Amino acid sequence: MSPHTPRTHRSRARRSWLRRAATAGAAAGALAGLVASAPGAAAAPPAPLRSAPATHVGPAHVSPAPVRTAALAAPDIPLANVKAHLSSLQSIATANNGNRAHGRPGFKASVDYVKGKLDAAGFTTTLQQFTSSGSTGYNLIADWPGGDTGTVLMAGAHLDSVSAGAGINDNGSGSAAVLETALAVSRAALHPTKHLRFAWWGAEELGLIGSKYYVNNLPPAERSKISGYLNFDMIGSPNPGYFVYDDDPTIERTFKDYFAGLGVPTEIETEGDGRSDHAPFKNAGVPVGGLFTGAGYTKTSAQAQKWGGTAGQAFDRCYHSSCDTASNINDTALDRNSDAIAHAVWTLGTETAQPGTVFETTTDVPIPDNGAAVTSALEVTGRTGNAPSALRVSVDIKHTWRGDLSVDLLAPDGTAYPLKAAGGPDSSDDVIATYSVNASGEVANGSWKLRVQDVAAQDTGYIDSWKLTF
């Protein structure tokens, strides 16, 4: 991860985890198996609850929109294979003065190693050259045949190290996991709906030079074809955290749902904002997301309680130093994150779309802190018969502590369908998610409402928007 680009992340108002742990007690709650994309989601919805009708009504608009259908399940990414790539990168560094830095022979040898694996697996590889600090640099781009070339999903990692060491966590870990995911695509003979492109960037440690060069030299028409860029920079830190980028809601939810299925809590990534190769894509308007296990920041007691490891110690004590070797890796974190990468590539790269009709409201509704429930309404008209058995409910709620919130869908007759309970390991902010409920017993037309209640003090928010997809 580059140290040269300043952080640009917005500040976040949230209480300390220790205060939350003291007051939350045994509060429980989950998505009740309603998140359609979560691993292991329950097929049947919970029994509806009767509830009094809500009062707030907001304007709505109707539009046709795609409904995402189930994507193919990703294979398990063998940890042994990822570790074998790291061993090869360590050997390359050892044979080349201990590093794989830009302009040094160790970096070019690293590029050749990755390219050889991809060429043998049937990828079309391109070596893009640029110049930085008086030396030739390289980006390696690998395209998998097939998929809609008008809609490109990219996944990438920087391949260079700092000059001080081998750079095995930073960023052999991301590079090896992306490589093994690409090789898994080949082994599966995957037929994605989107065109898949993988990338390994050069000179990231000098200020994102390689990825900036790639983005800046893409014609606007080609840049507009990139539906998302997934970035993986340091995913095997020895004292790991589990951080998810919050830049694009769909990509963010894809990763969060995966870790939720493992029972692993996540936090929003802030340490690396603007400091890795997603930044040039984001600045060009491309949706971005990614994973991170921490660098020089110190793990708190609350984080150690959630994830294990050592409080008061950096996530990676060898960040940008000579001890970032093959022994500087947490295998559990590397394994989980490698599988999460594959899950995202398969989920986002193989999903299909069917036509649907969307009813949406964008009227803001403030949520009282530790107060009464509020509601936002949609008027559904022009439908015939009942609602579908898989009614999609997409919500965007801005809030500084999502664990305080309970969220329900209210049918026109007042029946309540729980979407999200308050409490549980829900320590981040905002509720940006899509749920699926069996509303086939409800008449489609009428006033549908989203009900939200903040059940604890000291945090604020509002309903930003929500929609129903029939």
CSV table of C-alpha atoms in Angstrom, one decimal:
chain,number,residue,atom,x,y,z
A,1,MET,CA,0.0,0.0,0.0
A,2,SER,CA,1.4,3.4,-1.0
A,3,PRO,CA,2.3,5.8,1.8
A,4,HIS,CA,2.3,8.8,-0.4
A,5,THR,CA,-1.4,9.6,-1.2
A,6,PRO,CA,-3.2,11.4,1.6
A,7,ARG,CA,-6.3,10.0,3.2
A,8,THR,CA,-9.5,11.4,1.9
A,9,HIS,CA,-12.1,9.4,3.9
A,10,ARG,CA,-14.9,11.3,5.4
A,11,SER,CA,-14.9,11.4,9.2
A,12,ARG,CA,-17.4,9.1,11.0
A,13,ALA,CA,-19.3,9.9,14.2
A,14,ARG,CA,-19.6,6.7,16.2
A,15,ARG,CA,-19.4,5.7,19.8
A,16,SER,CA,-16.6,3.5,21.2
A,17,TRP,CA,-16.9,-0.3,20.9
A,18,LEU,CA,-16.2,-0.7,24.6
A,19,ARG,CA,-19.2,1.5,25.5
A,20,ARG,CA,-21.3,-0.6,23.1
A,21,ALA,CA,-20.0,-3.9,24.5
A,22,ALA,CA,-20.9,-2.7,28.0
A,23,THR,CA,-24.5,-1.7,27.2
A,24,ALA,CA,-25.5,-4.2,24.5
A,25,GLY,CA,-25.5,-7.2,26.8
A,26,ALA,CA,-26.8,-10.2,25.0
A,27,ALA,CA,-28.8,-8.3,22.4
A,28,ALA,CA,-29.4,-10.6,19.4
A,29,GLY,CA,-30.6,-10.1,15.9
A,30,ALA,CA,-29.8,-11.0,12.4
A,31,LEU,CA,-31.1,-10.5,8.9
A,32,ALA,CA,-33.5,-13.4,9.5
A,33,GLY,CA,-32.3,-15.2,6.4
A,34,LEU,CA,-33.8,-12.5,4.2
A,35,VAL,CA,-30.7,-11.2,2.4
A,36,ALA,CA,-31.0,-12.9,-0.9
A,37,SER,CA,-27.3,-12.8,-1.7
A,38,ALA,CA,-26.0,-13.9,1.6
A,39,PRO,CA,-24.4,-17.4,1.7
A,40,GLY,CA,-26.8,-19.9,3.3
A,41,ALA,CA,-29.7,-17.5,3.2
A,42,ALA,CA,-33.0,-19.1,4.3
A,43,ALA,CA,-35.4,-19.8,1.5
A,44,ALA,CA,-38.6,-19.2,3.5
A,45,PRO,CA,-39.4,-15.8,5.1
A,46,PRO,CA,-40.3,-15.4,8.8
A,47,ALA,CA,-44.0,-15.4,9.7
A,48,PRO,CA,-45.4,-11.9,9.2
A,49,LEU,CA,-46.3,-9.9,12.3
A,50,ARG,CA,-49.4,-7.7,12.6
A,51,SER,CA,-48.7,-4.1,13.1
A,52,ALA,CA,-50.5,-0.8,13.2
A,53,PRO,CA,-50.5,1.2,9.9
A,54,ALA,CA,-47.8,3.8,9.5
A,55,THR,CA,-48.3,7.5,8.8
A,56,HIS,CA,-45.6,9.0,6.7
A,57,VAL,CA,-46.2,9.1,3.0
A,58,GLY,CA,-43.5,10.2,0.5
A,59,PRO,CA,-43.5,10.6,-3.3
A,60,ALA,CA,-42.5,7.7,-5.4
A,61,HIS,CA,-41.5,7.1,-9.0
A,62,VAL,CA,-41.8,4.0,-11.1
A,63,SER,CA,-39.2,2.7,-13.6
A,64,PRO,CA,-38.3,-0.6,-15.2
A,65,ALA,CA,-35.1,-2.0,-13.9
A,66,PRO,CA,-33.0,-5.2,-13.9
A,67,VAL,CA,-33.5,-7.7,-11.2
A,68,ARG,CA,-30.4,-9.6,-10.3
A,69,THR,CA,-30.8,-13.3,-10.3
A,70,ALA,CA,-28.6,-15.9,-8.6
A,71,ALA,CA,-25.0,-16.1,-9.7
A,72,LEU,CA,-23.0,-19.3,-9.9
A,73,ALA,CA,-21.4,-20.4,-6.6
A,74,ALA,CA,-17.6,-19.8,-6.4
A,75,PRO,CA,-15.2,-22.6,-5.8
A,76,ASP,CA,-13.0,-22.8,-2.7
A,77,ILE,CA,-9.6,-21.2,-3.4
A,78,PRO,CA,-6.9,-23.6,-2.1
A,79,LEU,CA,-4.8,-21.9,0.5
A,80,ALA,CA,-1.9,-24.1,-0.4
A,81,ASN,CA,-1.9,-22.7,-3.9
A,82,VAL,CA,-1.9,-19.1,-2.8
A,83,LYS,CA,0.9,-19.9,-0.4
A,84,ALA,CA,2.9,-21.5,-3.2
A,85,HIS,CA,2.7,-18.2,-5.2
A,86,LEU,CA,3.9,-16.4,-2.1
A,87,SER,CA,6.8,-18.8,-1.8
A,88,SER,CA,7.7,-18.1,-5.4
A,89,LEU,CA,7.6,-14.4,-4.8
A,90,GLN,CA,9.8,-14.7,-1.8
A,91,SER,CA,12.3,-16.8,-3.8
A,92,ILE,CA,12.3,-14.1,-6.5
A,93,ALA,CA,13.0,-11.4,-3.9
A,94,THR,CA,15.8,-13.5,-2.2
A,95,ALA,CA,17.5,-13.9,-5.6
A,96,ASN,CA,17.3,-10.2,-6.3
A,97,ASN,CA,18.8,-8.3,-3.4
A,98,GLY,CA,15.8,-9.0,-1.1
A,99,ASN,CA,13.1,-7.0,-2.9
A,100,ARG,CA,10.7,-6.8,-5.8
A,101,ALA,CA,10.6,-3.0,-6.2
A,102,HIS,CA,9.8,-0.9,-9.2
A,103,GLY,CA,12.8,-0.6,-11.6
A,104,ARG,CA,14.6,-3.5,-9.9
A,105,PRO,CA,15.1,-7.0,-11.5
A,106,GLY,CA,12.9,-8.6,-8.8
A,107,PHE,CA,9.8,-6.8,-10.0
A,108,LYS,CA,10.3,-7.8,-13.6
A,109,ALA,CA,10.8,-11.4,-12.5
A,110,SER,CA,7.6,-11.2,-10.5
A,111,VAL,CA,5.7,-10.0,-13.5
A,112,ASP,CA,7.2,-12.8,-15.6
A,113,TYR,CA,6.2,-15.4,-13.0
A,114,VAL,CA,2.5,-14.2,-12.9
A,115,LYS,CA,2.4,-13.8,-16.7
A,116,GLY,CA,3.6,-17.3,-17.3
A,117,LYS,CA,0.9,-18.8,-15.1
A,118,LEU,CA,-1.8,-16.8,-16.9
A,119,ASP,CA,-0.6,-17.6,-20.4
A,120,ALA,CA,-0.6,-21.3,-19.6
A,121,ALA,CA,-4.1,-21.0,-18.3
A,122,GLY,CA,-5.5,-19.5,-21.5
A,123,PHE,CA,-5.7,-15.8,-20.6
A,124,THR,CA,-4.8,-13.1,-23.1
A,125,THR,CA,-2.1,-11.1,-21.4
A,126,THR,CA,-0.9,-7.6,-22.1
A,127,LEU,CA,2.3,-6.0,-20.7
A,128,GLN,CA,1.8,-2.3,-20.5
A,129,GLN,CA,5.0,-0.2,-20.1
A,130,PHE,CA,5.4,3.2,-18.4
A,131,THR,CA,8.3,5.2,-17.0
A,132,SER,CA,8.7,6.4,-13.5
A,133,SER,CA,11.7,7.6,-11.6
A,134,GLY,CA,13.8,7.0,-14.6
A,135,SER,CA,13.0,3.3,-14.8
A,136,THR,CA,10.7,1.2,-16.9
A,137,GLY,CA,7.6,0.0,-15.1
A,138,TYR,CA,5.0,-2.6,-16.0
A,139,ASN,CA,1.3,-3.3,-15.6
A,140,LEU,CA,0.2,-6.8,-16.4
A,141,ILE,CA,-3.4,-7.1,-17.7
A,142,ALA,CA,-5.1,-10.5,-18.2
A,143,ASP,CA,-8.4,-10.9,-20.0
A,144,TRP,CA,-10.5,-14.1,-19.8
A,145,PRO,CA,-12.2,-14.9,-23.1
A,146,GLY,CA,-15.9,-14.4,-23.3
A,147,GLY,CA,-18.5,-12.4,-21.4
A,148,ASP,CA,-20.1,-9.2,-22.5
A,149,THR,CA,-17.1,-7.0,-23.5
A,150,GLY,CA,-19.3,-4.0,-23.1
A,151,THR,CA,-19.5,-4.7,-19.3
A,152,VAL,CA,-16.1,-5.4,-17.7
A,153,LEU,CA,-15.5,-6.5,-14.2
A,154,MET,CA,-11.9,-6.0,-13.0
A,155,ALA,CA,-9.9,-7.3,-10.1
A,156,GLY,CA,-6.4,-6.2,-9.3
A,157,ALA,CA,-3.5,-5.9,-6.9
A,158,HIS,CA,-0.2,-4.1,-7.0
A,159,LEU,CA,2.8,-6.5,-7.5
A,160,ASP,CA,5.7,-4.3,-6.5
A,161,SER,CA,7.3,-4.2,-3.1
A,162,VAL,CA,9.1,-1.3,-1.4
A,163,SER,CA,12.9,-1.5,-1.7
A,164,ALA,CA,13.3,-2.4,2.0
A,165,GLY,CA,12.0,-5.9,1.7
A,166,ALA,CA,10.3,-8.7,-0.2
A,167,GLY,CA,6.8,-7.3,0.2
A,168,ILE,CA,5.0,-10.6,0.9
A,169,ASN,CA,2.0,-9.2,2.7
A,170,ASP,CA,2.3,-5.8,1.0
A,171,ASN,CA,1.4,-6.9,-1.6
A,172,GLY,CA,2.3,-10.4,-2.5
A,173,SER,CA,-0.8,-11.5,-0.6
A,174,GLY,CA,-3.3,-9.6,-2.8
A,175,SER,CA,-1.3,-10.4,-5.9
A,176,ALA,CA,-1.2,-14.2,-5.1
A,177,ALA,CA,-4.9,-14.4,-4.2
A,178,VAL,CA,-6.0,-12.5,-7.4
A,179,LEU,CA,-3.7,-14.8,-9.4
A,180,GLU,CA,-5.2,-18.0,-7.9
A,181,THR,CA,-8.7,-16.6,-8.4
A,182,ALA,CA,-7.9,-16.1,-12.1
A,183,LEU,CA,-6.5,-19.6,-12.3
A,184,ALA,CA,-9.7,-20.9,-10.7
A,185,VAL,CA,-11.7,-19.2,-13.4
A,186,SER,CA,-9.6,-21.2,-16.0
A,187,ARG,CA,-10.0,-24.5,-14.1
A,188,ALA,CA,-13.7,-24.0,-14.0
A,189,ALA,CA,-13.9,-23.0,-17.7
A,190,LEU,CA,-16.1,-20.2,-16.5
A,191,HIS,CA,-18.6,-18.6,-18.8
A,192,PRO,CA,-19.2,-15.3,-17.1
A,193,THR,CA,-21.9,-12.9,-18.1
A,194,LYS,CA,-19.5,-10.0,-17.7
A,195,HIS,CA,-16.1,-9.8,-19.3
A,196,LEU,CA,-13.4,-10.6,-16.6
A,197,ARG,CA,-10.2,-8.7,-16.5
A,198,PHE,CA,-7.4,-9.1,-13.9
A,199,ALA,CA,-4.5,-6.7,-13.3
A,200,TRP,CA,-1.2,-6.5,-11.5
A,201,TRP,CA,0.1,-3.0,-11.1
A,202,GLY,CA,3.6,-1.6,-11.0
A,203,ALA,CA,5.0,1.3,-9.0
A,204,GLU,CA,2.1,1.5,-6.6
A,205,GLU,CA,4.6,2.2,-3.8
A,206,LEU,CA,5.8,5.3,-5.6
A,207,GLY,CA,2.3,6.8,-5.6
A,208,LEU,CA,-0.1,4.6,-7.6
A,209,ILE,CA,1.9,5.2,-10.7
A,210,GLY,CA,1.0,2.1,-12.7
A,211,SER,CA,-2.8,2.2,-12.1
A,212,LYS,CA,-2.9,5.9,-12.8
A,213,TYR,CA,-1.2,5.3,-16.1
A,214,TYR,CA,-3.6,2.6,-17.0
A,215,VAL,CA,-6.8,4.6,-16.2
A,216,ASN,CA,-5.5,7.8,-17.7
A,217,ASN,CA,-4.6,6.0,-21.0
A,218,LEU,CA,-8.0,4.3,-21.3
A,219,PRO,CA,-10.2,5.9,-24.0
A,220,PRO,CA,-13.4,7.3,-22.3
A,221,ALA,CA,-15.5,4.7,-24.2
A,222,GLU,CA,-13.4,1.9,-22.8
A,223,ARG,CA,-13.4,3.3,-19.3
A,224,SER,CA,-17.2,3.5,-19.3
A,225,LYS,CA,-17.3,-0.2,-20.0
A,226,ILE,CA,-15.8,-1.1,-16.6
A,227,SER,CA,-18.7,-1.9,-14.3
A,228,GLY,CA,-16.5,-2.3,-11.2
A,229,TYR,CA,-12.9,-2.6,-10.0
A,230,LEU,CA,-12.1,-4.8,-7.0
A,231,ASN,CA,-8.8,-4.0,-5.2
A,232,PHE,CA,-6.8,-6.2,-2.9
A,233,ASP,CA,-3.9,-4.7,-1.1
A,234,MET,CA,-2.6,-6.5,2.0
A,235,ILE,CA,-5.1,-9.3,2.8
A,236,GLY,CA,-2.9,-11.6,5.0
A,237,SER,CA,-1.7,-9.3,7.8
A,238,PRO,CA,-0.2,-11.2,10.7
A,239,ASN,CA,-2.4,-9.4,13.3
A,240,PRO,CA,-5.4,-9.1,11.0
A,241,GLY,CA,-8.6,-7.1,10.9
A,242,TYR,CA,-11.4,-7.7,8.4
A,243,PHE,CA,-12.0,-4.4,6.5
A,244,VAL,CA,-14.3,-3.8,3.6
A,245,TYR,CA,-14.2,-0.8,1.3
A,246,ASP,CA,-17.5,1.2,1.5
A,247,ASP,CA,-17.2,3.0,-1.9
A,248,ASP,CA,-19.9,1.2,-3.9
A,249,PRO,CA,-22.9,-0.2,-2.1
A,250,THR,CA,-23.3,-3.3,-4.3
A,251,ILE,CA,-19.7,-4.3,-4.1
A,252,GLU,CA,-19.5,-3.6,-0.4
A,253,ARG,CA,-22.6,-5.7,0.3
A,254,THR,CA,-21.2,-8.6,-1.8
A,255,PHE,CA,-18.2,-8.8,0.5
A,256,LYS,CA,-20.1,-8.1,3.8
A,257,ASP,CA,-22.6,-10.8,2.9
A,258,TYR,CA,-19.8,-13.3,2.4
A,259,PHE,CA,-18.1,-12.6,5.7
A,260,ALA,CA,-21.5,-12.6,7.5
A,261,GLY,CA,-22.0,-16.1,6.2
A,262,LEU,CA,-18.8,-17.1,7.9
A,263,GLY,CA,-19.8,-15.3,11.1
A,264,VAL,CA,-16.9,-12.9,10.8
A,265,PRO,CA,-17.7,-9.3,11.6
A,266,THR,CA,-16.3,-6.6,9.4
A,267,GLU,CA,-15.5,-2.9,9.6
A,268,ILE,CA,-15.3,-0.2,7.1
A,269,GLU,CA,-11.8,0.3,5.7
A,270,THR,CA,-10.4,3.8,6.4
A,271,GLU,CA,-6.6,3.4,6.7
A,272,GLY,CA,-6.0,2.8,3.0
A,273,ASP,CA,-8.4,5.4,1.5
A,274,GLY,CA,-6.8,7.1,-1.4
A,275,ARG,CA,-3.6,5.1,-0.8
A,276,SER,CA,-4.1,2.1,-3.2
A,277,ASP,CA,-4.9,1.3,-6.8
A,278,HIS,CA,-8.7,1.7,-6.5
A,279,ALA,CA,-8.2,5.5,-6.2
A,280,PRO,CA,-7.6,6.3,-9.9
A,281,PHE,CA,-10.6,4.2,-10.9
A,282,LYS,CA,-12.8,5.9,-8.3
A,283,ASN,CA,-11.6,9.3,-9.4
A,284,ALA,CA,-12.6,8.4,-13.0
A,285,GLY,CA,-16.1,7.4,-11.9
A,286,VAL,CA,-15.7,3.6,-11.8
A,287,PRO,CA,-17.5,1.8,-9.0
A,288,VAL,CA,-14.8,0.3,-6.7
A,289,GLY,CA,-14.5,-2.0,-3.7
A,290,GLY,CA,-12.1,-4.3,-2.0
A,291,LEU,CA,-10.7,-5.9,1.1
A,292,PHE,CA,-7.9,-5.1,3.5
A,293,THR,CA,-6.5,-6.6,6.7
A,294,GLY,CA,-4.6,-3.6,8.1
A,295,ALA,CA,-1.2,-2.1,7.9
A,296,GLY,CA,0.5,0.3,10.4
A,297,TYR,CA,-2.6,1.2,12.4
A,298,THR,CA,-2.9,-0.3,15.9
A,299,LYS,CA,-5.5,-3.0,16.7
A,300,THR,CA,-7.8,-1.8,19.5
A,301,SER,CA,-9.0,-3.9,22.4
A,302,ALA,CA,-12.5,-4.0,20.8
A,303,GLN,CA,-11.0,-5.3,17.5
A,304,ALA,CA,-9.0,-7.9,19.3
A,305,GLN,CA,-12.1,-9.1,21.0
A,306,LYS,CA,-13.9,-9.4,17.7
A,307,TRP,CA,-11.1,-10.9,15.6
A,308,GLY,CA,-8.5,-12.3,18.0
A,309,GLY,CA,-4.9,-11.2,17.7
A,310,THR,CA,-3.0,-8.7,19.9
A,311,ALA,CA,-4.5,-5.4,21.0
A,312,GLY,CA,-2.1,-2.5,21.1
A,313,GLN,CA,0.0,-3.9,18.2
A,314,ALA,CA,0.0,-2.9,14.6
A,315,PHE,CA,-2.0,-5.1,12.2
A,316,ASP,CA,1.3,-5.6,10.3
A,317,ARG,CA,4.4,-4.7,12.4
A,318,CYS,CA,6.5,-5.5,9.3
A,319,TYR,CA,4.7,-2.9,7.1
A,320,HIS,CA,7.2,-1.5,4.6
A,321,SER,CA,10.1,-3.2,6.3
A,322,SER,CA,12.6,-6.0,5.7
A,323,CYS,CA,10.7,-8.5,7.9
A,324,ASP,CA,7.7,-8.5,5.4
A,325,THR,CA,8.7,-12.0,4.3
A,326,ALA,CA,6.9,-15.3,3.8
A,327,SER,CA,6.6,-15.7,7.6
A,328,ASN,CA,4.7,-12.4,7.8
A,329,ILE,CA,1.3,-13.9,6.9
A,330,ASN,CA,-1.8,-15.0,8.8
A,331,ASP,CA,-3.0,-18.1,7.0
A,332,THR,CA,-6.6,-17.8,8.2
A,333,ALA,CA,-7.0,-14.2,7.0
A,334,LEU,CA,-5.3,-15.1,3.7
A,335,ASP,CA,-7.6,-18.1,3.2
A,336,ARG,CA,-10.8,-16.2,4.1
A,337,ASN,CA,-10.0,-13.2,1.9
A,338,SER,CA,-8.9,-15.4,-1.1
A,339,ASP,CA,-12.2,-17.2,-0.9
A,340,ALA,CA,-14.0,-13.8,-0.6
A,341,ILE,CA,-12.3,-12.6,-3.8
A,342,ALA,CA,-13.5,-15.6,-5.7
A,343,HIS,CA,-17.0,-15.1,-4.3
A,344,ALA,CA,-17.1,-11.5,-5.5
A,345,VAL,CA,-15.8,-12.4,-9.0
A,346,TRP,CA,-18.3,-15.2,-9.4
A,347,THR,CA,-21.2,-13.2,-7.9
A,348,LEU,CA,-20.6,-10.0,-9.8
A,349,GLY,CA,-19.3,-11.6,-12.9
A,350,THR,CA,-21.9,-14.3,-13.5
A,351,GLU,CA,-25.2,-12.7,-12.3
A,352,THR,CA,-27.9,-12.2,-14.9
A,353,ALA,CA,-30.7,-9.7,-15.2
A,354,GLN,CA,-34.4,-10.1,-15.8
A,355,PRO,CA,-36.7,-7.1,-16.5
A,356,GLY,CA,-38.7,-5.8,-13.5
A,357,THR,CA,-40.6,-2.8,-12.4
A,358,VAL,CA,-39.2,-0.6,-9.6
A,359,PHE,CA,-41.2,1.7,-7.3
A,360,GLU,CA,-38.8,4.1,-5.4
A,361,THR,CA,-38.9,7.0,-3.1
A,362,THR,CA,-36.0,9.4,-2.4
A,363,THR,CA,-37.6,11.6,0.2
A,364,ASP,CA,-35.4,11.8,3.3
A,365,VAL,CA,-37.0,10.8,6.6
A,366,PRO,CA,-35.1,11.7,9.8
A,367,ILE,CA,-34.8,8.8,12.3
A,368,PRO,CA,-35.1,10.1,15.9
A,369,ASP,CA,-32.3,9.0,18.2
A,370,ASN,CA,-33.6,6.3,20.6
A,371,GLY,CA,-37.1,7.3,19.6
A,372,ALA,CA,-40.3,6.2,18.0
A,373,ALA,CA,-40.4,4.4,14.8
A,374,VAL,CA,-40.7,6.4,11.6
A,375,THR,CA,-42.0,5.3,8.2
A,376,SER,CA,-41.6,6.1,4.5
A,377,ALA,CA,-44.3,5.1,2.0
A,378,LEU,CA,-44.5,4.0,-1.6
A,379,GLU,CA,-47.7,4.0,-3.6
A,380,VAL,CA,-47.7,0.9,-5.8
A,381,THR,CA,-50.2,1.2,-8.7
A,382,GLY,CA,-50.9,-0.4,-12.0
A,383,ARG,CA,-50.1,-4.0,-10.8
A,384,THR,CA,-52.5,-6.9,-11.1
A,385,GLY,CA,-53.0,-9.6,-8.4
A,386,ASN,CA,-50.7,-10.2,-5.5
A,387,ALA,CA,-47.1,-9.2,-4.9
A,388,PRO,CA,-44.4,-11.8,-5.9
A,389,SER,CA,-43.0,-14.5,-3.7
A,390,ALA,CA,-39.6,-12.9,-4.0
A,391,LEU,CA,-40.3,-9.2,-3.6
A,392,ARG,CA,-37.1,-7.3,-3.6
A,393,VAL,CA,-36.7,-4.5,-0.9
A,394,SER,CA,-33.7,-2.3,-1.4
A,395,VAL,CA,-32.9,0.2,1.4
A,396,ASP,CA,-30.4,3.0,1.7
A,397,ILE,CA,-30.4,4.2,5.3
A,398,LYS,CA,-27.6,6.6,6.4
A,399,HIS,CA,-26.8,6.1,10.1
A,400,THR,CA,-23.8,6.4,12.4
A,401,TRP,CA,-24.4,3.0,14.1
A,402,ARG,CA,-26.5,0.5,12.1
A,403,GLY,CA,-26.7,-1.9,15.1
A,404,ASP,CA,-29.2,0.5,16.7
A,405,LEU,CA,-31.7,0.0,13.9
A,406,SER,CA,-34.6,-2.3,13.4
A,407,VAL,CA,-36.1,-2.3,9.9
A,408,ASP,CA,-39.4,-3.7,8.7
A,409,LEU,CA,-41.5,-3.7,5.5
A,410,LEU,CA,-45.2,-2.9,6.0
A,411,ALA,CA,-47.7,-4.3,3.5
A,412,PRO,CA,-50.7,-2.2,2.6
A,413,ASP,CA,-52.9,-4.1,5.1
A,414,GLY,CA,-50.3,-3.4,7.9
A,415,THR,CA,-48.6,-6.8,7.9
A,416,ALA,CA,-45.0,-6.4,9.0
A,417,TYR,CA,-42.1,-8.3,7.4
A,418,PRO,CA,-38.9,-8.0,9.4
A,419,LEU,CA,-35.9,-7.1,7.4
A,420,LYS,CA,-33.2,-6.3,10.0
A,421,ALA,CA,-33.2,-6.6,13.8
A,422,ALA,CA,-31.4,-4.3,16.1
A,423,GLY,CA,-28.4,-5.5,18.1
A,424,GLY,CA,-26.0,-8.3,17.3
A,425,PRO,CA,-22.4,-7.9,15.8
A,426,ASP,CA,-23.5,-4.9,13.7
A,427,SER,CA,-21.0,-2.2,14.6
A,428,SER,CA,-20.5,-0.3,11.4
A,429,ASP,CA,-22.6,2.5,9.9
A,430,ASP,CA,-25.4,2.7,7.3
A,431,VAL,CA,-27.8,0.0,6.1
A,432,ILE,CA,-27.4,-0.4,2.4
A,433,ALA,CA,-28.8,-3.8,1.5
A,434,THR,CA,-31.4,-5.7,-0.6
A,435,TYR,CA,-33.7,-8.1,1.0
A,436,SER,CA,-36.1,-10.7,-0.5
A,437,VAL,CA,-39.5,-11.4,1.2
A,438,ASN,CA,-42.3,-13.7,0.3
A,439,ALA,CA,-45.2,-11.2,-0.1
A,440,SER,CA,-47.3,-13.5,-2.3
A,441,GLY,CA,-50.2,-13.2,0.2
A,442,GLU,CA,-50.4,-9.4,-0.2
A,443,VAL,CA,-52.3,-7.4,-2.8
A,444,ALA,CA,-49.6,-5.6,-4.9
A,445,ASN,CA,-51.3,-2.3,-5.2
A,446,GLY,CA,-51.5,0.1,-2.3
A,447,SER,CA,-49.3,1.9,0.2
A,448,TRP,CA,-46.2,-0.1,1.2
A,449,LYS,CA,-44.1,1.4,3.9
A,450,LEU,CA,-40.6,1.0,5.3
A,451,ARG,CA,-40.5,1.3,9.1
A,452,VAL,CA,-37.3,2.1,10.9
A,453,GLN,CA,-36.7,2.5,14.6
A,454,ASP,CA,-33.5,3.6,16.5
A,455,VAL,CA,-33.5,1.7,19.8
A,456,ALA,CA,-30.4,3.2,21.5
A,457,ALA,CA,-29.0,6.6,22.1
A,458,GLN,CA,-26.1,8.7,20.8
A,459,ASP,CA,-26.3,8.0,17.1
A,460,THR,CA,-28.3,9.7,14.3
A,461,GLY,CA,-29.4,9.1,10.7
A,462,TYR,CA,-32.2,9.1,8.2
A,463,ILE,CA,-33.9,7.1,5.5
A,464,ASP,CA,-32.2,8.2,2.3
A,465,SER,CA,-34.2,6.1,-0.2
A,466,TRP,CA,-35.8,2.7,-0.7
A,467,LYS,CA,-37.5,0.8,-3.4
A,468,LEU,CA,-39.5,-2.3,-4.2
A,469,THR,CA,-38.8,-4.4,-7.3
A,470,PHE,CA,-41.7,-6.5,-8.7
